[in-house]
XYZ file of C-alpha atoms in Angstrom:
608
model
C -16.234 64.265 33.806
C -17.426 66.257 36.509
C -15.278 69.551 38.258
C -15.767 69.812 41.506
C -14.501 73.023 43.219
C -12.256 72.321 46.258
C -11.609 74.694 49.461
C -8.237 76.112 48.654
C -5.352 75.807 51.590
C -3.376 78.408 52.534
C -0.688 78.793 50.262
C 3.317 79.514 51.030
C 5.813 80.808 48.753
C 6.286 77.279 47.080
C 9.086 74.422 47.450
C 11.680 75.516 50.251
C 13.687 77.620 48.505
C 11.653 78.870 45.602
C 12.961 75.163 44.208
C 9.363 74.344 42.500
C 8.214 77.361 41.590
C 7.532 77.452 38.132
C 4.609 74.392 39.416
C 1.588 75.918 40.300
C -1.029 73.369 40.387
C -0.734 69.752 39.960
C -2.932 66.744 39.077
C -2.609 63.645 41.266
C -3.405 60.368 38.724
C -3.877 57.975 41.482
C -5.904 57.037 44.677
C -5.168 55.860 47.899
C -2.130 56.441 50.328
C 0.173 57.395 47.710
C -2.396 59.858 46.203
C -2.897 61.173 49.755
C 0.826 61.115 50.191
C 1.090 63.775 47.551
C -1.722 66.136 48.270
C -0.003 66.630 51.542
C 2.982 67.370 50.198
C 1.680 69.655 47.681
C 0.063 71.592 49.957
C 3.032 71.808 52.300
C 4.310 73.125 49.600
C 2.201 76.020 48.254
C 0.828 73.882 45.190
C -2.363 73.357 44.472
C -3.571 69.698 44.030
C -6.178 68.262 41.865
C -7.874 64.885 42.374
C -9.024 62.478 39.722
C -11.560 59.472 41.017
C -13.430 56.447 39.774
C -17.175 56.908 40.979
C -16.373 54.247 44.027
C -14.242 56.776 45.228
C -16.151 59.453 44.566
C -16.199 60.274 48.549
C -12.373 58.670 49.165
C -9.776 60.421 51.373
C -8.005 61.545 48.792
C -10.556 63.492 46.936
C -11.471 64.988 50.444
C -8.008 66.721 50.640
C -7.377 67.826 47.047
C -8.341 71.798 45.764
C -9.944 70.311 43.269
C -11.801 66.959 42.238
C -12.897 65.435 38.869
C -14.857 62.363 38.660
C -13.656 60.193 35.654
C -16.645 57.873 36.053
C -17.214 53.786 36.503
C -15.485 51.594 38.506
C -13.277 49.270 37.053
C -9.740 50.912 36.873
C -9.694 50.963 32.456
C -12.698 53.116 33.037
C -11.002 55.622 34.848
C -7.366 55.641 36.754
C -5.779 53.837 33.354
C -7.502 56.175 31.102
C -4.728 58.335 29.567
C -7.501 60.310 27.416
C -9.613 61.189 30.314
C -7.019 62.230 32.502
C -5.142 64.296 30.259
C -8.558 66.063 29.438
C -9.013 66.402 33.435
C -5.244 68.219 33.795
C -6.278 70.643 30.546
C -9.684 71.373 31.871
C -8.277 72.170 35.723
C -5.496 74.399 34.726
C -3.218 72.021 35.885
C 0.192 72.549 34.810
C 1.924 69.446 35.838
C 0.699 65.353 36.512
C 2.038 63.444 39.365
C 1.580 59.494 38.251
C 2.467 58.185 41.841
C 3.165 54.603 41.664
C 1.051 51.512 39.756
C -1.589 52.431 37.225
C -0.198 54.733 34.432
C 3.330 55.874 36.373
C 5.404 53.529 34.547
C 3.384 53.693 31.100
C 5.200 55.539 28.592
C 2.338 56.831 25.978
C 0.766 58.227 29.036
C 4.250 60.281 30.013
C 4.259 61.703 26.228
C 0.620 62.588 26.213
C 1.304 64.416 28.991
C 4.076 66.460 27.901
C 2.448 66.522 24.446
C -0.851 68.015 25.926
C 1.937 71.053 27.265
C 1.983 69.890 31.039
C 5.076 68.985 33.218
C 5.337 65.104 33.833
C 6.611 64.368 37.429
C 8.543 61.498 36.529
C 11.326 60.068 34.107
C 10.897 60.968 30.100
C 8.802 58.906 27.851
C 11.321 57.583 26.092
C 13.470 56.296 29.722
C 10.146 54.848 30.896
C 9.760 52.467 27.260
C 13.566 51.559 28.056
C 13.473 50.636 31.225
C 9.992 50.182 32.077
C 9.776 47.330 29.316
C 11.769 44.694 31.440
C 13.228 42.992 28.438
C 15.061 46.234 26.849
C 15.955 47.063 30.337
C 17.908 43.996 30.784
C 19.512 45.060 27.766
C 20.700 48.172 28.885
C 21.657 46.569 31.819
C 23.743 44.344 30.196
C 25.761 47.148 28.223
C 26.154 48.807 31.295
C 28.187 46.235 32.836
C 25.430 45.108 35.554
C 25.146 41.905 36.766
C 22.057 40.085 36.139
C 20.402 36.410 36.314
C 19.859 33.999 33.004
C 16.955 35.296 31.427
C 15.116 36.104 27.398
C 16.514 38.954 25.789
C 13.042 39.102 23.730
C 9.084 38.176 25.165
C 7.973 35.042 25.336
C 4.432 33.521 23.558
C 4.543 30.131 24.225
C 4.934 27.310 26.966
C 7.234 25.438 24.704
C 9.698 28.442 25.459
C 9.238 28.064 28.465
C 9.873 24.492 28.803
C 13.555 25.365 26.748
C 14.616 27.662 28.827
C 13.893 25.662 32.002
C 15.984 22.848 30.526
C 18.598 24.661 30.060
C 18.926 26.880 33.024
C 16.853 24.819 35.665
C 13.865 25.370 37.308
C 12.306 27.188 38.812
C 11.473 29.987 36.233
C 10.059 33.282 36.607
C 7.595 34.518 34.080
C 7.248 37.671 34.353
C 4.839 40.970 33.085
C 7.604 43.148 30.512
C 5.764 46.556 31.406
C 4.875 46.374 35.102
C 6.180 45.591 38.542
C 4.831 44.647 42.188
C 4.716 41.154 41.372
C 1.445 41.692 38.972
C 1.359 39.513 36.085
C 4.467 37.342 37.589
C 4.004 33.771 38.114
C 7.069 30.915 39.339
C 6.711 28.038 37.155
C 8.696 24.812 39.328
C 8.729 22.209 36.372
C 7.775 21.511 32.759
C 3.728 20.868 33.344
C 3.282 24.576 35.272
C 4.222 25.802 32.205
C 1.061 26.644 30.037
C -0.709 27.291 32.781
C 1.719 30.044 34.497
C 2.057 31.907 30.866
C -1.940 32.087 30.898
C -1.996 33.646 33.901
C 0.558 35.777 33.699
C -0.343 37.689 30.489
C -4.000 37.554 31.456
C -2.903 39.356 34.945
C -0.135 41.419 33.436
C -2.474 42.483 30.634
C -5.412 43.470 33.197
C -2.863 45.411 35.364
C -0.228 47.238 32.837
C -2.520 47.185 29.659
C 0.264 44.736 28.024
C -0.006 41.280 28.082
C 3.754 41.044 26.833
C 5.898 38.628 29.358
C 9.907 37.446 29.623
C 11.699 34.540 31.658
C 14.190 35.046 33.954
C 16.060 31.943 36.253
C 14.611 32.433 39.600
C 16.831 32.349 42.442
C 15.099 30.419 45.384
C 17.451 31.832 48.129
C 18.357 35.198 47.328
C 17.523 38.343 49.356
C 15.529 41.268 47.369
C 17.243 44.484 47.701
C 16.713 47.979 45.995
C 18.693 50.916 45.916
C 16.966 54.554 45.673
C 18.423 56.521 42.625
C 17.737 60.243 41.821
C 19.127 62.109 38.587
C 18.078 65.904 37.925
C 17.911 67.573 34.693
C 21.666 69.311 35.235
C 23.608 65.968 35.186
C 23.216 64.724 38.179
C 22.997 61.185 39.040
C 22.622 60.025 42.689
C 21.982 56.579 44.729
C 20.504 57.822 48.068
C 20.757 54.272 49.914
C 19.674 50.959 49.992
C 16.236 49.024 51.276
C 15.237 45.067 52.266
C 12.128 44.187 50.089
C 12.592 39.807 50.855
C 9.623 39.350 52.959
C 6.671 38.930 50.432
C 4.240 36.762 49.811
C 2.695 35.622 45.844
C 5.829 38.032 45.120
C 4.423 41.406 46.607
C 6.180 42.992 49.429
C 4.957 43.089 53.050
C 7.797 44.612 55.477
C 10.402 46.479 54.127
C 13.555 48.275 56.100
C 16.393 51.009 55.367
C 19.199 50.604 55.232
C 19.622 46.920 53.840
C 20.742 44.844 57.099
C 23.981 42.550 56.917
C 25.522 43.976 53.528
C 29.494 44.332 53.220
C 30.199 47.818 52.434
C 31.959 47.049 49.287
C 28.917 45.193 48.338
C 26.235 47.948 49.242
C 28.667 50.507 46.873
C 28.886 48.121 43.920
C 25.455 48.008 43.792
C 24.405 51.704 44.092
C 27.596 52.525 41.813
C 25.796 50.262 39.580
C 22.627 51.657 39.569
C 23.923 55.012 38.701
C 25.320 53.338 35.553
C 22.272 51.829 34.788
C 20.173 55.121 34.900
C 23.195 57.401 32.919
C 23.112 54.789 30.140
C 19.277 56.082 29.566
C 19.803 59.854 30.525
C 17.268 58.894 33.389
C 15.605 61.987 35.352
C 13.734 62.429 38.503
C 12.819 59.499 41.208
C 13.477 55.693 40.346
C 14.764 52.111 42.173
C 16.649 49.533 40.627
C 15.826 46.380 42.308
C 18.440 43.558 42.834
C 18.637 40.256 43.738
C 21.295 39.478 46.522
C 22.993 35.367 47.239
C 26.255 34.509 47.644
C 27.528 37.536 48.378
C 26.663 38.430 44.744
C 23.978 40.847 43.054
C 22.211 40.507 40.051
C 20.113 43.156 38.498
C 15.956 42.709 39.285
C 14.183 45.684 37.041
C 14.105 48.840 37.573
C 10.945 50.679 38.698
C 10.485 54.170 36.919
C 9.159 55.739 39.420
C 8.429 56.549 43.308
C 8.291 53.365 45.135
C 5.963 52.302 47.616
C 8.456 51.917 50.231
C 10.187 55.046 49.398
C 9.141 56.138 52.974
C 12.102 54.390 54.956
C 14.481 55.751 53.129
C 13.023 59.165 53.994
C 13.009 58.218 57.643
C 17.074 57.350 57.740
C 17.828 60.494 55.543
C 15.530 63.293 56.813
C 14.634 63.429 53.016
C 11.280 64.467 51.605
C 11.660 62.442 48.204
C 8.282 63.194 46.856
C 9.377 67.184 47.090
C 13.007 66.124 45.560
C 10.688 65.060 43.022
C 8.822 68.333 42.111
C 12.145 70.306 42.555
C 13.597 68.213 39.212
C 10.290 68.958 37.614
C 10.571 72.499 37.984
C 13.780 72.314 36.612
C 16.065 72.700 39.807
C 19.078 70.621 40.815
C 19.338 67.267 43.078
C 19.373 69.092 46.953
C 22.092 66.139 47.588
C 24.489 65.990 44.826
C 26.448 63.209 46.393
C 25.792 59.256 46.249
C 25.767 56.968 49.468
C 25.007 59.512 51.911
C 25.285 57.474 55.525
C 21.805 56.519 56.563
C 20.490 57.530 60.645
C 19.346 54.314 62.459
C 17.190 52.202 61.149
C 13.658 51.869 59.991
C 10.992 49.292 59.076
C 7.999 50.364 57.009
C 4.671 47.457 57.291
C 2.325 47.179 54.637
C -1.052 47.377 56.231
C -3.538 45.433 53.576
C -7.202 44.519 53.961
C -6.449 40.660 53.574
C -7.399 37.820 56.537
C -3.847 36.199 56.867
C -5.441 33.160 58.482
C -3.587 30.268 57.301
C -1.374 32.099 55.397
C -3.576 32.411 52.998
C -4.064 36.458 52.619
C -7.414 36.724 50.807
C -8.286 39.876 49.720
C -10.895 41.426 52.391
C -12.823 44.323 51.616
C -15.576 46.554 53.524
C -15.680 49.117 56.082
C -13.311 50.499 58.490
C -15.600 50.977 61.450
C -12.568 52.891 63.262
C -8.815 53.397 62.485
C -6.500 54.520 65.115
C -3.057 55.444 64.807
C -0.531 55.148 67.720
C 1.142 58.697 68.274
C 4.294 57.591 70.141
C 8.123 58.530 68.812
C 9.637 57.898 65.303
C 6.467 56.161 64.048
C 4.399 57.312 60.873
C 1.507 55.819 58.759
C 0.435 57.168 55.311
C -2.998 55.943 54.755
C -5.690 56.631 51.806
C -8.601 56.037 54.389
C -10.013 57.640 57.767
C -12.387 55.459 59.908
C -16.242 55.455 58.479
C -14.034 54.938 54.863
C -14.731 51.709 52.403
C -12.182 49.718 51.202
C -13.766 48.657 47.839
C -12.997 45.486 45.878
C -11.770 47.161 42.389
C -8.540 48.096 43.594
C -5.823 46.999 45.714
C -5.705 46.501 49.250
C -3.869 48.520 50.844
C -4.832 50.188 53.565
C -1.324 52.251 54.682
C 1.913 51.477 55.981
C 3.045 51.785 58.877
C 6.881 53.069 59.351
C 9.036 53.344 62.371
C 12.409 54.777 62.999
C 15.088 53.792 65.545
C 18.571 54.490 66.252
C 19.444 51.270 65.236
C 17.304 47.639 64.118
C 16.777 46.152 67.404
C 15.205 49.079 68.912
C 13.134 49.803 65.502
C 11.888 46.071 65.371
C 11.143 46.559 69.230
C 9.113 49.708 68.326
C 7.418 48.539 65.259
C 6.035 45.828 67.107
C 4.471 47.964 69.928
C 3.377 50.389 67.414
C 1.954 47.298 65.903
C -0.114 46.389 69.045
C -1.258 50.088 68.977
C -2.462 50.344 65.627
C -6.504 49.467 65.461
C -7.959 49.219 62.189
C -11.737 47.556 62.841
C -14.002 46.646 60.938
C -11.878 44.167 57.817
C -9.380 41.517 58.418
C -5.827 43.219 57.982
C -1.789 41.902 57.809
C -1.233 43.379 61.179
C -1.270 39.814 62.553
C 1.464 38.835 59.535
C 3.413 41.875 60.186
C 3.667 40.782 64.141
C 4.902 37.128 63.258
C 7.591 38.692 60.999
C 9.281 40.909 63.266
C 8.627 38.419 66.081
C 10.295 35.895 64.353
C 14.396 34.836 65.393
C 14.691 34.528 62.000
C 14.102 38.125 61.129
C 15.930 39.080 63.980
C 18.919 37.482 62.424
C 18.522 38.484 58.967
C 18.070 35.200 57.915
C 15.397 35.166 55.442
C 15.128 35.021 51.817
C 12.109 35.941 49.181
C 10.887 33.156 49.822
C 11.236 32.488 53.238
C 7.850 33.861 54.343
C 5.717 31.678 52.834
C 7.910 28.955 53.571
C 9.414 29.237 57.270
C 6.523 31.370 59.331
C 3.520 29.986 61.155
C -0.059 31.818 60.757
C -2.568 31.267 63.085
C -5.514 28.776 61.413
C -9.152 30.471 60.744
C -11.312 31.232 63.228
C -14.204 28.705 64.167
C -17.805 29.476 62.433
C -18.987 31.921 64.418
C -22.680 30.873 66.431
C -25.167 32.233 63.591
C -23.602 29.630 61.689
C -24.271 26.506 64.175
C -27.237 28.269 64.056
C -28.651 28.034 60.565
C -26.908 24.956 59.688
C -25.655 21.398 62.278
C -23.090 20.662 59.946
C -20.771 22.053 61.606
C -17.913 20.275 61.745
C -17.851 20.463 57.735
C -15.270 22.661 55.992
C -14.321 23.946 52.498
C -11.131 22.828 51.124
C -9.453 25.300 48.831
C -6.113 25.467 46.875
C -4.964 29.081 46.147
C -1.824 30.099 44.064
C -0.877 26.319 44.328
C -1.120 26.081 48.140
C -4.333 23.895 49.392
C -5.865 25.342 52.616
C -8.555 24.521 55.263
C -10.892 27.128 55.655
C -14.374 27.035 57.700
C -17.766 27.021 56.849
C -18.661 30.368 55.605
C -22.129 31.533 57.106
C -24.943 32.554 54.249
C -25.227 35.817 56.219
C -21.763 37.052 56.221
C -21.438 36.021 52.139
C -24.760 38.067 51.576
C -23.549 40.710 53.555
C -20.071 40.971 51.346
C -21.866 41.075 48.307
C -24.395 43.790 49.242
C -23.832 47.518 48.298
C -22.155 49.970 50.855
C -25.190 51.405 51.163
C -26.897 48.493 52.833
C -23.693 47.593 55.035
C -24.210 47.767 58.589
C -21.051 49.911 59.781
C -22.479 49.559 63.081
C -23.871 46.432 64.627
C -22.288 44.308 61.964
C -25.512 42.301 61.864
C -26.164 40.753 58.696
C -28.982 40.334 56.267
C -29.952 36.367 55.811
C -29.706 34.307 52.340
C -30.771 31.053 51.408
C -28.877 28.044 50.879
C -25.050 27.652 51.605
C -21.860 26.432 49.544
C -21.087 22.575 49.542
C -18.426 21.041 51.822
C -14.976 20.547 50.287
C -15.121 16.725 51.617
C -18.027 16.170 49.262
C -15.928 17.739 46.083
C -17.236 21.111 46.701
C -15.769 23.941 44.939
C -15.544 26.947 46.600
C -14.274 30.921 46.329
C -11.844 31.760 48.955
C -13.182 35.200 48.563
C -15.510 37.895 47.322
C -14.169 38.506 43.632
C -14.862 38.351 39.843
C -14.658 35.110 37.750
C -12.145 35.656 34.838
C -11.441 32.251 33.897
C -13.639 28.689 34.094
C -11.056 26.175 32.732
C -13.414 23.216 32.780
C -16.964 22.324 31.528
C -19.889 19.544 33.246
C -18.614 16.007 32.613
C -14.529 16.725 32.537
C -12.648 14.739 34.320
C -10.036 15.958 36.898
C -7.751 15.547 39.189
C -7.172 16.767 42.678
C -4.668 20.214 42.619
C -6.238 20.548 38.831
C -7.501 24.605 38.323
C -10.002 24.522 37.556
C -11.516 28.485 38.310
C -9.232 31.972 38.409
C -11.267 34.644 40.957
C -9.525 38.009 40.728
C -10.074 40.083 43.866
C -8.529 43.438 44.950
C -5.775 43.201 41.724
C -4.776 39.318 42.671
C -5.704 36.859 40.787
C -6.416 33.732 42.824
C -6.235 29.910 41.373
C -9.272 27.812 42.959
C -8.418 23.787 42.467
C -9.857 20.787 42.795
C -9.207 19.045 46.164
C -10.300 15.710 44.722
C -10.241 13.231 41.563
C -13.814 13.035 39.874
C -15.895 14.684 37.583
C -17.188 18.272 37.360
C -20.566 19.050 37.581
C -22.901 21.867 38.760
C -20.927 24.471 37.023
C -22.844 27.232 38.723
C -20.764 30.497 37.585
C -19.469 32.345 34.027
C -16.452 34.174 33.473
C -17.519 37.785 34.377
C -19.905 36.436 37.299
C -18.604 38.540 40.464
C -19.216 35.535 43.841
C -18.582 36.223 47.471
C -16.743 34.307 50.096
C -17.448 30.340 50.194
C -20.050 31.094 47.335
C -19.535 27.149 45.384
C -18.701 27.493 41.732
C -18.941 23.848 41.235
C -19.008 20.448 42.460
C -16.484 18.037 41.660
C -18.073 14.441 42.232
C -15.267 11.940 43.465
C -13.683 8.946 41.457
């Protein structure tokens, strides 16, 4: 590890009222927006902030802004950003005197919350011990239980087999949710409709759950196919005090990770929004919880049924600021300098209304959000009233393909829903990220939508109710260096079969070429040999730049049309590519490991 010496900002008296004083310096363990988020906020604050970073983001915004920087080395995120040794070393070596986790990566594992505190250091966040409880999904819906909180069917222990799986859907229907026991944001989750998903969706889901969390270990719950997601904020203080600060909308999503999100919950009886906050408290006094953390519900019938609970700050947490005049992530480094809650009483009434839009680097095209990543020629924010965007990038920046992809979110206040939709979607047309496909489109159809309007949609209503536009034609270097072009690749991803055009040799080169050798100018593109087969011929093709991680056939199997037969991970999501015909595989021409770009083939499935 590497220290490198950061210009120090001007520094107040600490925390508004002296409330965070005893902090002095603290490391950030993350990257991105929420890594950025904090900085700020530190600063603001009089505390000094010190960046950790992977060697991709050895020049990222974040780094940038912190006093101080070390490098943890390699890419991949188990060589840096989920090593609990290296970061620990990083706070000890800095002077650092606290750790902020953030959210993802480490902020919901417990050994790294001890290691902290056993290295002497201040951890921003809930105890080790609350974290194992709660952030281990199947103790937590023990707890939950005991604490008289609703919740769906579901195991009580972690599953290992399919043949569980296949007993519990016979008894309490399908579908069935299989879900990651220590993580959250719909990693390592996968919906499993009848008997035969079965094997396959367990595979997956440890294999994605173990990549992201560092546990493999899954559970079962019922899943409810027309239920509303809704979370409540909770904060609890190291004097006693146990708060629910509000309520927030989380049911548009797509493969089970969030995309527009709003504060307060819209449509709830009263009675209802109190149970469930009254609830939460219970949930998070039954584990002598401290510090920021969301229990998540799901809402049908006019009924709630306990979700998880997310040990930590949320990614959304940024609406309910926006409705309470609340700084949370400052709430947060008042209870870890030992002060009391600044609002020591639940439900305060929320101000208007606001809608926060997950900005990702993913072409929406089809609906099929695949994972985009490359330079942002220019980002430009729009400046007008009640709107905000927390970013981890700055135009000239690289969104690299190790982590996830967000970009920022964009959040808008408004006295009340209509006029906040209203703004958000002007804001919407304002905002100009250039350079990567991004959700902006996605986020427009949303709030455009009558549907959303009328606060009728479910968790599953966006991928089943709203219209993307198709792909874009090939563009002319295409019709250029090859006349087939009326020829396109057929691909099924996470069990949805799309259209998508022929991708031009140039552009895949160009993906798979270092930053370095990027145009972030022209865009002009350096030219390859050879380009993938069509999907009417049996052609098997990547949706996307990513890295192999599972071949589940060999030359000479026979298949049949929907069969997976490759997993491509990209960007944190892992991404089923299928068969689109009957036949017989040959021309395996990849290796779990291999990393492939966009309409590379990975094999050719010869028809029946």
């Amino acid at each position: 590890m590497g220290q490198v010496p950061r210009q120090q900002a001007e520094r107040g008296p600490g925390v508004s009222g002296g409330s965070a004083g005893r902090l002095s310096k603290v490391l950030v363990a993350n990257r991105g927006e929420i890594a950025v988020r904090i900085i700020r906020a530190l600063a603001e604050h009089g505390i000094a902030s010190v960046a950790v970073h992977s060697d991709a983001d050895e020049k990222a915004l974040h780094v940038r802004l912190a006093d101080e920087a070390i490098a943890l080395g390699g890419t991949a995120s188990n060589e840096n950003y989920l090593d609990i040794e290296k970061i620990v070393r990083a706070a000890k070596e800095t002077g650092a005197d606290a750790v902020h986790p953030g959210y993802g990566f480490l902020a919901e594992n417990a050994a790294f919350a001890r290691a902290v505190t056993d290295a002497g250091l201040v951890f921003i966040g809930p105890s080790g011990d609350a974290i194992e409880v709660m952030g281990e999904k199947v103790a937590a819906r023990r707890v939950a239980a005991q604490a008289d909180v609703p919740q769906v069917p579901g195991t009580t222990e972690p599953v290992t087999s399919a043949d569980e799986i296949r007993a519990f859907g016979a008894e309490h229907g399908y579908p069935v949710a299989v879900k990651a026991s220590f993580g959250g944001g719909g990693r390592g989750m996968r919906t499993v409709a009848g008997p035969h998903e079965a094997d396959d969706a367990l595979e997956a889901a440890q294999r994605e759950a173990g990549a992201a969390f560092g546990n493999s270990e899954v559970y079962l719950e019922r899943y409810l196919s027309a239920a509303r997601h809704v979370e409540v904020q909770i904060f609890a203080d190291t004097h006693g005090n146990v708060v629910w600060l509000g309520d927030r909308d989380c049911s548009v999503q797509r493969r089970h990770q969030k995309l527009v999100e709003e504060s307060p919950a819209p449509g709830l009886p009263d009675d209802l929004r109190e149970s469930m906050g009254e609830a939460a408290v219970r949930l998070a006094t039954a584990v002598g919880y401290v510090g920021a953390g969301t229990v998540e519900y799901l809402v049908e019938d006019g009924r709630f049924y306990f979700l998880e609970m997310n040990t930590r700050i949320q990614v959304e947490h940024p609406v309910t600021e926006a409705v309470l005049g609340m700084d949370l992530i400052a709430e947060q480094l008042r209870v870890a300098a030992g002060e009391p809650l600044s609002v020591l009483t639940s439900g305060p009434a929320p101000r208007g209304h606001a809608i926060e839009c997950r900005i990702n680097a993913e072409d929406t095209a089809g609906g099929q959000f695949v994972p985009s990543p490359g330079p942002i020629h220019a980002l430009q924010v729009p400046t007008r009233a009640g709107v905000r965007f927390d970013s981890g990038y700055s135009s000239g920046d690289e969104v690299a393909p190790y982590y996830d992809s967000m970009i920022g979110k964009l959040v808008v206040w408004g006295p009340d829903r209509d006029t906040a939709i209203r703004r958000t979607l002007a804001a919407l047309d304002e905002l100009v990220v250039d350079g990567v496909p991004t959700t902006i489109p996605a986020a427009k159809a949303v709030l455009a939508h009558p549907d959303f309007a009328g606060v009728a949609f479910t968790t599953r209503w966006l991928e089943s109710a709203v219209e993307f536009r198709a792909a874009a034609e090939a563009p002319p270097d295409a019709v250029e260096e090859d006349s087939d072009q009326s020829s396109r690749d057929e691909v099924w991803v996470g069990g949805r079969r799309y259209v998508i055009p022929f991708f031009s040799p140039t552009a895949a080169v160009a993906a798979a070429e270092p930053p370095a050798r990027r145009s972030r100018g022209s865009g002009t593109r350096r030219k390859a040999a050879g380009r993938p087969g069509a999907g009417g011929s049996g052609a098997v093709s990547s949706p996307m730049q990513g890295t192999v991680i599972a071949v589940n056939v060999v030359d000479g199997d026979t298949v049949s049309a929907g069969q997976v037969l490759f997993v491509v991970e990209a960007m944190k999501m892992e991404n089923p590519v299928r068969s689109t015909v009957d036949g017989t595989v040959g021309e395996i021409g990849v290796a779990v490991g291999d990393v492939v770009t966009a309409g590379s083939r990975l094999a050719v499935v010869v028809p029946a």
